[in-house]
Amino acid sequence: MQRDLATIDGVTVLIYDQVCAAEKRRRRKKGTFPDPAKRIFINDLVCEGCGDCSVKSNCVSVQPLETEFGRKRQIDQSNCNKDFSCINGFCPSFVTVSGGNLKGRAAAAPAAAIPPLPAPPPPVEGALAILIAGIGGTGVVTIGAVLGMAAHLDGKSASIIDVTGLSQKNGAVFSHLRIAPSDDAIAAARIPIAGAELLLGCDMITAGGAEAMALVQPGHTRGVINENLTPTAAFTIDTGIDFAGAQTLRRLREVLAADSAFVDATRVAARLMGDAIGANMFVVGVALQRGLLPVSLAAVERAITLNGVAVDFNLRAFALGRLAVVEPGAIEAQLGDQVAAVAEGSLRLSTDTGDAIERRAALLADYQNAAYAARFGRKIAAIAAAEARVAPGRTELSDAVARNLFKLMAYKDEYEVARLYTSGEFRAKLGEQFTGDYRVSVHLAPPLFARKDPLTGLPRKREFGPWMLAAFGLLARAKRLRGTAFDPFGRTAERRMERQLVRDYEAVLDSIATHLDPVKYDAAVALARYPDKIRGYGHIKDRSVPGALAERDSRLAAFLVPIEELQAAE
C-alpha cells in the first residue's frame, strides 16, 4: 500500500486501524476477544542468543534465560500478547504449541485445597506509608486499589497516587499508598524522601532502583520483596544488558529492616498457578500474614471480590502468600512436584571450571565422536598447563577457552539442530510447561530449500508440522556425514566459514599457550572470549563475524607485544 501511495502526486494519507496486541491481551483476559489455542515456545538448546527475535517483535515477552551455554531466550507465557511476531526472527529455535494447556494453570487446585490458615496478626495501628513498586502490565495499580478499598471497608482513610510514567508494559510503575485512621492523618498523598514505612516490591529491579531507594529509610522501612528478576523493556533494545540482579538483591537486604521478607513469588505463581501475574497478590498475602499491613484479612478478601477480575485466581494467589508464611515447606513441596527432570541439562550451571570442561567434552562426543572430543581436550590441556605455569590457582583462562572453543566446535548445523530437538531435553522442557493434547510445529528456513523474500532477498521461514520432528530423528543419526565428502550441507559458505573459525581459534590458542606471561594473563582471558560475539544463523551470523574477528585481531596484536615494550611504555 505504501508503494502504491508513493506513485500518487501530492499528499496521501494511510490510516491503519488495528487493535494493539496489549489491548487484545486485556480483552482475552475478560473473555471478550478470541484467544488462539496456540503458544510460542523457544528451544533454548537451539537458540544462539542473537536477539533477532527481539528486533523483529520488539516484544517484552521475549525474555533472557541464563543457561550453562550463555544467555538464551524464553517466552514469558504469562504476558505473551500472542501476536507471534517473534517467530520472524531468523532462528530455528521457535516452535508453535497448538492445543493443550499451560501445565500450572491446568493443574492448579481450587482454593479450597489450601489448608485452613491461622489468622494473621492484628492490622498495624496508626498511619502507614506504603510504596508498591513493580512493572507495568502486572497489576501494580490493582494492588494499590485493592488495599485502598480494603482500608475503606475497615472504616479507614486511604490515598493513592500511581506513578506510571509512560505506562509502558514492563516499564517501572509505583503506587504511593497511605492508609490512616482518618483523613486528618494524611497530610500529603505522595510519600516523601525516606518516608516509606513498607515497601511491597513486586519486582526486584524496580524495588531496588534509585527512585524507590530514595523513599526508603535505611534500617527502618520493612519490605516484602519478590526476588525474581524480571527483565525491563530495555532488554528489547540492549539484549546484552547486565541486570545486576545479585547486587540489587544485596542492596535491598542491606537497606531494608532485618525482619523484611524475600520470596520468589513469580516462580510460585508461574508453577502453581500457571500465570506469573499472580505474583503481586502473593506478595500481598505474605505481607498480611506477617502483620505488616494496616487492613484486615476479611477486608482484603472482600476488596478482591469487589474488584471483579479473576476473583478466584487472585484469592488463591493471596492465600498461597499467606501459606508461604505459615508453612513454607508446603509451598516448596508443591513446587518440587512440578519440576521436570532436566537437572543435568542446559539450565544447570557448572559448579567450577573442571565441571564445565567435563560437560563440554561429553557433549562434543555426542555432537560428533570421541575423537572430536579428544581434540577439544588437547587444546584445553595445553592452555591449562600454561595457565598453571604463569598463574597458579587461577582458572579464568581455562574457563574462557573451554566455553568459547566448545561454542565454535559445536556449531549448529542441520545435524546438530536435529539432534538438539530429539535428544530428550527439549521434550522434557516442553512437558514442564505444557500438558494435554498438544501439537508441535517448528519454524525453519532450510538453507538448500528456503525461498527468498522478494523484498529483502533473505531466506523466508516456513512452518513445518510434527512430521519434521520425526525427520529430525533421521537427520540426527546422519551426523557422521558432517565434514566428509558426502556431507550435502558441508559445502555451503556458512559451513566452510564455521570450520575455518574453529581452526583460526585453535591457532590463537596456540599463540596464547606459547606467549602467556603473568603480565599478559588478563589480556589472554579477554582475547579468548572473542568468539562470544559470534551469534545467530545465516545472515545474522554473517553480520556478527566481522566484528568478532576485528576484536580478535586487535586483542591478539596487543597480546603479542613483547614484555619489554610493555614495561618500557609503563
XYZ file of C-alpha atoms in Angstrom, residues 20 302 322 358:
4
model
C -2.847 -3.353 19.530
C -13.765 -8.638 50.164
C -0.235 -16.493 53.474
C 33.984 -32.208 31.542
